[in-house]
Amino acid sequence: MRTSAPRFVDAILDWRWTATLARLALVSAYLLGGIVKLAEWPAAVAEQAHFGLHPAAVWAALTIAVELVGPILILSGRLAWLGAGMLGVFTLLAAITANAFWGMPAGQARFMATNAFFEHLGLIGGFALLALLDRARRA
């Protein structure tokens, strides 16, 4: 019985850039979102107002801060647990706010919101795993 991964999997996992690229993949949507919102401030404020968050400008600024600071912490490896926690909590709040499928009538919109909600839960799991790995690395 084989107890280790195939050699090609070990080679990928041992490659010096794998961890960095995995972290970048995990935070890429947040990093891009923060940059786009910063560049298109009126649209960022309008997005917050659309979701009923007031004052919208304050929520837009907080969103941008989390979407930029969280990834920077994770990519730098400094306080990665904090960046993972920031993005995990943000993602949960965003999923509840933007994808409240439980209050929607059956149909395409509910189907899409349900999928998006559970995709966000998957991201939260990724952030929890990252925080666990960061703790193990520091121990």
XYZ file of N, CA and C in Angstrom:
417
model
N 0.841 -1.190 0.000
C 0.000 0.000 0.000
C 0.880 1.245 0.000
N 0.589 2.132 -0.916
C 1.373 3.362 -1.060
C 0.948 4.364 0.019
N 1.912 4.914 0.736
C 1.595 5.858 1.806
C 1.957 7.295 1.447
N 2.619 7.493 0.325
C 2.978 8.847 -0.060
C 2.334 9.183 -1.405
N 2.372 10.434 -1.737
C 1.819 10.899 -3.010
C 2.721 10.450 -4.155
N 2.186 10.421 -5.372
C 3.035 10.121 -6.532
C 4.174 11.133 -6.636
N 5.259 10.733 -7.265
C 6.442 11.589 -7.368
C 6.148 12.955 -7.982
N 5.300 12.967 -9.023
C 5.031 14.257 -9.671
C 4.287 15.199 -8.720
N 3.451 14.649 -7.843
C 2.755 15.485 -6.863
C 3.764 16.017 -5.856
N 4.639 15.144 -5.370
C 5.683 15.604 -4.452
C 6.553 16.684 -5.097
N 6.864 16.508 -6.381
C 7.696 17.499 -7.079
C 6.993 18.851 -7.142
N 5.694 18.836 -7.419
C 4.939 20.090 -7.467
C 4.888 20.731 -6.083
N 4.600 19.933 -5.059
C 4.492 20.469 -3.706
C 5.834 20.945 -3.162
N 6.922 20.336 -3.615
C 8.252 20.728 -3.159
C 8.829 21.917 -3.933
N 8.239 22.242 -5.081
C 8.727 23.355 -5.883
C 8.665 24.633 -5.054
N 9.694 25.424 -5.097
C 9.801 26.581 -4.208
C 8.723 27.630 -4.415
N 8.072 27.674 -5.576
C 7.045 28.689 -5.853
C 5.620 28.202 -5.591
N 5.440 26.935 -5.274
C 4.085 26.402 -5.114
C 3.316 27.114 -4.007
N 3.905 27.278 -2.848
C 3.196 27.923 -1.732
C 2.850 29.367 -2.067
N 3.769 30.078 -2.688
C 3.518 31.477 -3.054
C 2.401 31.575 -4.078
N 2.439 30.726 -5.093
C 1.399 30.757 -6.118
C 0.043 30.337 -5.553
N 0.047 29.385 -4.628
C -1.208 28.978 -4.000
C -1.802 30.121 -3.185
N -0.962 30.831 -2.446
C -1.438 31.978 -1.674
C -1.962 33.073 -2.610
N -1.236 33.312 -3.701
C -1.670 34.315 -4.666
C -3.015 33.928 -5.286
N -3.175 32.676 -5.626
C -4.450 32.213 -6.187
C -5.585 32.414 -5.188
N -5.324 32.116 -3.918
C -6.356 32.245 -2.889
C -6.797 33.688 -2.695
N -5.877 34.633 -2.795
C -6.211 36.039 -2.514
C -6.402 36.888 -3.768
N -6.234 36.329 -4.947
C -6.233 37.134 -6.174
C -7.528 37.912 -6.385
N -8.673 37.302 -6.141
C -9.939 38.014 -6.352
C -10.071 39.195 -5.397
N -9.591 39.044 -4.166
C -9.668 40.120 -3.187
C -8.715 41.253 -3.564
N -7.512 40.896 -3.941
C -6.523 41.892 -4.329
C -7.012 42.687 -5.535
N -7.483 41.991 -6.537
C -8.006 42.662 -7.725
C -9.229 43.503 -7.368
N -10.118 42.945 -6.542
C -11.306 43.691 -6.131
C -10.952 44.982 -5.421
N -9.979 44.925 -4.531
C -9.561 46.130 -3.816
C -8.969 47.173 -4.749
N -8.162 46.730 -5.693
C -7.540 47.658 -6.645
C -8.601 48.303 -7.538
N -9.536 47.487 -8.044
C -10.587 48.011 -8.919
C -11.482 48.978 -8.154
N -11.850 48.619 -6.932
C -12.694 49.516 -6.130
C -11.978 50.831 -5.830
N -10.703 50.753 -5.556
C -9.920 51.966 -5.295
C -9.864 52.843 -6.542
N -9.688 52.223 -7.702
C -9.607 52.965 -8.962
C -10.962 53.509 -9.397
N -12.030 52.824 -8.998
C -13.386 53.224 -9.398
C -14.226 53.480 -8.156
N -13.789 54.459 -7.376
C -14.400 54.791 -6.093
C -15.925 54.976 -6.165
N -16.461 55.747 -7.108
C -17.920 55.917 -7.148
C -18.669 54.581 -7.300
N -18.133 53.683 -8.100
C -18.763 52.370 -8.268
C -18.670 51.550 -6.978
N -17.567 51.685 -6.256
C -17.409 50.973 -4.983
C -18.435 51.462 -3.967
N -18.645 52.772 -3.919
C -19.641 53.338 -3.006
C -21.039 52.888 -3.425
N -21.318 52.912 -4.716
C -22.626 52.480 -5.218
C -22.888 51.014 -4.890
N -21.855 50.187 -4.952
C -22.007 48.766 -4.621
C -22.442 48.595 -3.165
N -21.820 49.332 -2.270
C -22.180 49.231 -0.853
C -23.609 49.710 -0.623
N -23.988 50.792 -1.282
C -25.361 51.299 -1.170
C -26.353 50.277 -1.708
N -25.997 49.604 -2.796
C -26.858 48.571 -3.379
C -27.186 47.480 -2.365
N -26.217 47.149 -1.525
C -26.429 46.111 -0.520
C -26.995 46.661 0.789
N -27.366 47.944 0.784
C -28.012 48.543 1.942
C -27.068 48.922 3.065
N -25.797 49.063 2.773
C -24.811 49.420 3.789
C -24.590 50.928 3.788
N -24.860 51.552 4.925
C -24.755 53.011 5.039
C -23.991 53.382 6.297
N -23.141 54.382 6.269
C -22.820 55.195 5.101
C -21.955 54.403 4.107
N -22.396 54.434 2.872
C -21.783 53.606 1.835
C -20.298 53.893 1.642
N -19.887 55.143 1.767
C -18.472 55.486 1.566
C -17.599 54.858 2.649
N -18.092 54.810 3.870
C -17.326 54.184 4.957
C -17.185 52.688 4.701
N -18.273 52.051 4.302
C -18.223 50.611 4.021
C -17.332 50.311 2.814
N -17.353 51.189 1.820
C -16.473 50.997 0.659
C -15.013 51.104 1.084
N -14.686 52.071 1.917
C -13.304 52.231 2.392
C -12.877 51.019 3.218
N -13.744 50.539 4.095
C -13.418 49.347 4.894
C -13.221 48.120 4.005
N -14.080 47.983 3.012
C -13.963 46.853 2.083
C -12.627 46.900 1.346
N -12.266 48.063 0.842
C -11.002 48.213 0.132
C -9.835 47.895 1.061
N -9.895 48.394 2.282
C -8.811 48.135 3.238
C -8.643 46.640 3.486
N -9.739 45.940 3.716
C -9.662 44.492 3.978
C -9.169 43.756 2.739
N -9.678 44.161 1.558
C -9.305 43.464 0.326
C -7.858 43.720 -0.082
N -7.237 44.744 0.443
C -5.827 44.999 0.138
C -4.904 44.552 1.270
N -5.241 44.863 2.501
C -4.372 44.516 3.628
C -4.338 43.004 3.855
N -5.495 42.340 3.808
C -5.527 40.892 4.019
C -4.588 40.140 3.077
N -4.704 40.349 1.758
C -3.785 39.678 0.840
C -2.321 40.036 1.054
N -2.038 41.292 1.384
C -0.641 41.688 1.613
C -0.063 40.910 2.797
N -0.848 40.775 3.862
C -0.376 40.005 5.018
C -0.138 38.548 4.644
N -1.053 37.979 3.886
C -0.928 36.573 3.482
C 0.264 36.382 2.549
N 0.408 37.237 1.563
C 1.503 37.083 0.598
C 2.867 37.361 1.216
N 2.911 38.252 2.188
C 4.187 38.562 2.831
C 4.615 37.479 3.816
N 3.652 36.684 4.269
C 3.961 35.663 5.272
C 4.039 36.239 6.676
N 3.864 37.520 6.813
C 3.871 38.174 8.126
C 2.428 38.346 8.566
N 2.116 37.801 9.714
C 0.751 37.857 10.235
C -0.249 37.267 9.249
N 0.162 36.195 8.577
C -0.716 35.553 7.596
C -2.021 35.089 8.247
N -1.935 34.660 9.508
C -3.141 34.233 10.226
C -4.137 35.391 10.339
N -3.626 36.609 10.533
C -4.495 37.777 10.647
C -5.135 38.089 9.297
N -4.345 38.064 8.234
C -4.892 38.284 6.896
C -5.936 37.245 6.546
N -5.669 35.982 6.892
C -6.632 34.912 6.634
C -7.908 35.133 7.443
N -7.757 35.554 8.676
C -8.924 35.829 9.506
C -9.735 36.995 8.974
N -9.054 38.061 8.573
C -9.741 39.224 8.006
C -10.560 38.822 6.781
N -9.918 38.099 5.877
C -10.605 37.729 4.646
C -11.679 36.679 4.885
N -11.457 35.790 5.852
C -12.472 34.792 6.178
C -13.735 35.432 6.730
N -13.587 36.334 7.683
C -14.747 37.026 8.263
C -15.422 37.895 7.200
N -14.624 38.627 6.428
C -15.165 39.457 5.348
C -15.964 38.603 4.366
N -15.417 37.450 4.000
C -16.075 36.581 3.035
C -17.392 36.052 3.587
N -17.421 35.699 4.858
C -18.669 35.231 5.467
C -19.719 36.343 5.458
N -19.329 37.542 5.860
C -20.274 38.661 5.873
C -20.756 38.991 4.459
N -19.849 38.952 3.501
C -20.226 39.226 2.111
C -21.171 38.157 1.580
N -20.914 36.896 1.924
C -21.776 35.806 1.453
C -23.184 35.944 2.024
N -23.273 36.291 3.294
C -24.587 36.467 3.926
C -25.314 37.669 3.335
N -24.582 38.745 3.077
C -25.179 39.973 2.549
C -25.581 39.826 1.082
N -24.694 39.283 0.267
C -24.914 39.275 -1.181
C -25.580 38.007 -1.706
N -25.544 36.932 -0.930
C -26.045 35.649 -1.434
C -27.031 34.998 -0.471
N -27.969 35.770 0.025
C -28.953 35.265 0.991
C -30.010 34.420 0.273
N -29.591 33.262 -0.207
C -30.457 32.395 -1.004
C -31.679 31.910 -0.229
N -31.566 31.810 1.097
C -32.646 31.280 1.921
C -33.880 32.181 1.913
N -33.733 33.426 1.493
C -34.869 34.334 1.428
C -35.385 34.545 0.020
N -34.903 33.758 -0.929
C -35.279 33.941 -2.330
C -36.273 32.871 -2.757
N -37.145 33.220 -3.693
C -38.034 32.188 -4.247
C -37.224 31.236 -5.133
N -37.734 30.027 -5.305
C -37.062 29.044 -6.156
C -36.897 29.609 -7.562
N -35.814 29.232 -8.205
C -35.564 29.692 -9.561
C -34.082 29.898 -9.803
N -33.765 30.472 -10.947
C -32.379 30.653 -11.373
C -31.589 31.533 -10.410
N -32.182 32.636 -9.958
C -31.462 33.546 -9.058
C -31.110 32.839 -7.752
N -32.039 32.076 -7.221
C -31.763 31.339 -5.971
C -30.684 30.287 -6.198
N -30.751 29.598 -7.322
C -29.758 28.586 -7.666
C -28.362 29.199 -7.705
N -28.242 30.348 -8.373
C -26.941 31.003 -8.494
C -26.454 31.535 -7.148
N -27.355 32.096 -6.351
C -26.965 32.609 -5.032
C -26.533 31.472 -4.110
N -27.208 30.329 -4.206
C -26.838 29.170 -3.388
C -25.436 28.700 -3.751
N -25.167 28.582 -5.040
C -23.828 28.177 -5.480
C -22.777 29.169 -5.007
N -23.029 30.458 -5.179
C -22.068 31.482 -4.771
C -21.832 31.432 -3.259
N -22.896 31.226 -2.492
C -22.763 31.165 -1.034
C -21.818 30.029 -0.629
N -22.041 28.851 -1.200
C -21.205 27.716 -0.814
C -19.796 27.797 -1.397
N -19.623 28.473 -2.516
C -18.269 28.743 -3.005
C -17.527 29.635 -2.014
N -18.236 30.606 -1.459
C -17.627 31.474 -0.448
C -17.257 30.681 0.803
N -18.090 29.722 1.184
C -17.728 28.862 2.329
C -16.444 28.094 2.039
N -16.268 27.667 0.793
C -15.032 26.986 0.413
C -13.822 27.895 0.574
N -13.964 29.149 0.198
C -12.868 30.105 0.396
C -12.554 30.279 1.881
N -13.600 30.341 2.701
C -13.395 30.468 4.147
C -12.611 29.263 4.661
N -12.939 28.075 4.168
C -12.175 26.880 4.533
C -10.725 26.996 4.118
N -10.473 27.561 2.944
C -9.098 27.776 2.488
C -8.350 28.733 3.402
N -9.017 29.773 3.858
C -8.370 30.720 4.775
C -8.095 30.064 6.130
N -9.015 29.222 6.588
C -8.785 28.511 7.857
C -7.584 27.578 7.722
N -7.490 26.859 6.610
C -6.338 25.983 6.386
C -5.041 26.775 6.320
N -5.076 27.930 5.666
C -3.885 28.768 5.591
C -3.450 29.196 6.991
N -4.408 29.593 7.836
C -4.075 29.996 9.208
C -3.494 28.819 9.992
N -4.045 27.625 9.794
C -3.506 26.437 10.463
C -2.079 26.146 10.013
N -1.833 26.238 8.710
C -0.482 26.015 8.186
C 0.486 27.074 8.705
N 0.027 28.307 8.798
C 0.871 29.384 9.309
C 1.221 29.120 10.787
N 0.243 28.663 11.552
C 0.510 28.342 12.966
C 1.519 27.202 13.078
N 1.371 26.173 12.255
C 2.295 25.038 12.270
C 3.702 25.485 11.873
N 3.796 26.403 10.914
C 5.089 26.913 10.465
C 5.779 27.677 11.581
N 5.000 28.435 12.364
C 5.564 29.248 13.439
C 5.928 28.416 14.675
N 5.330 27.228 14.804
C 5.560 26.391 16.009
C 6.933 25.733 15.991
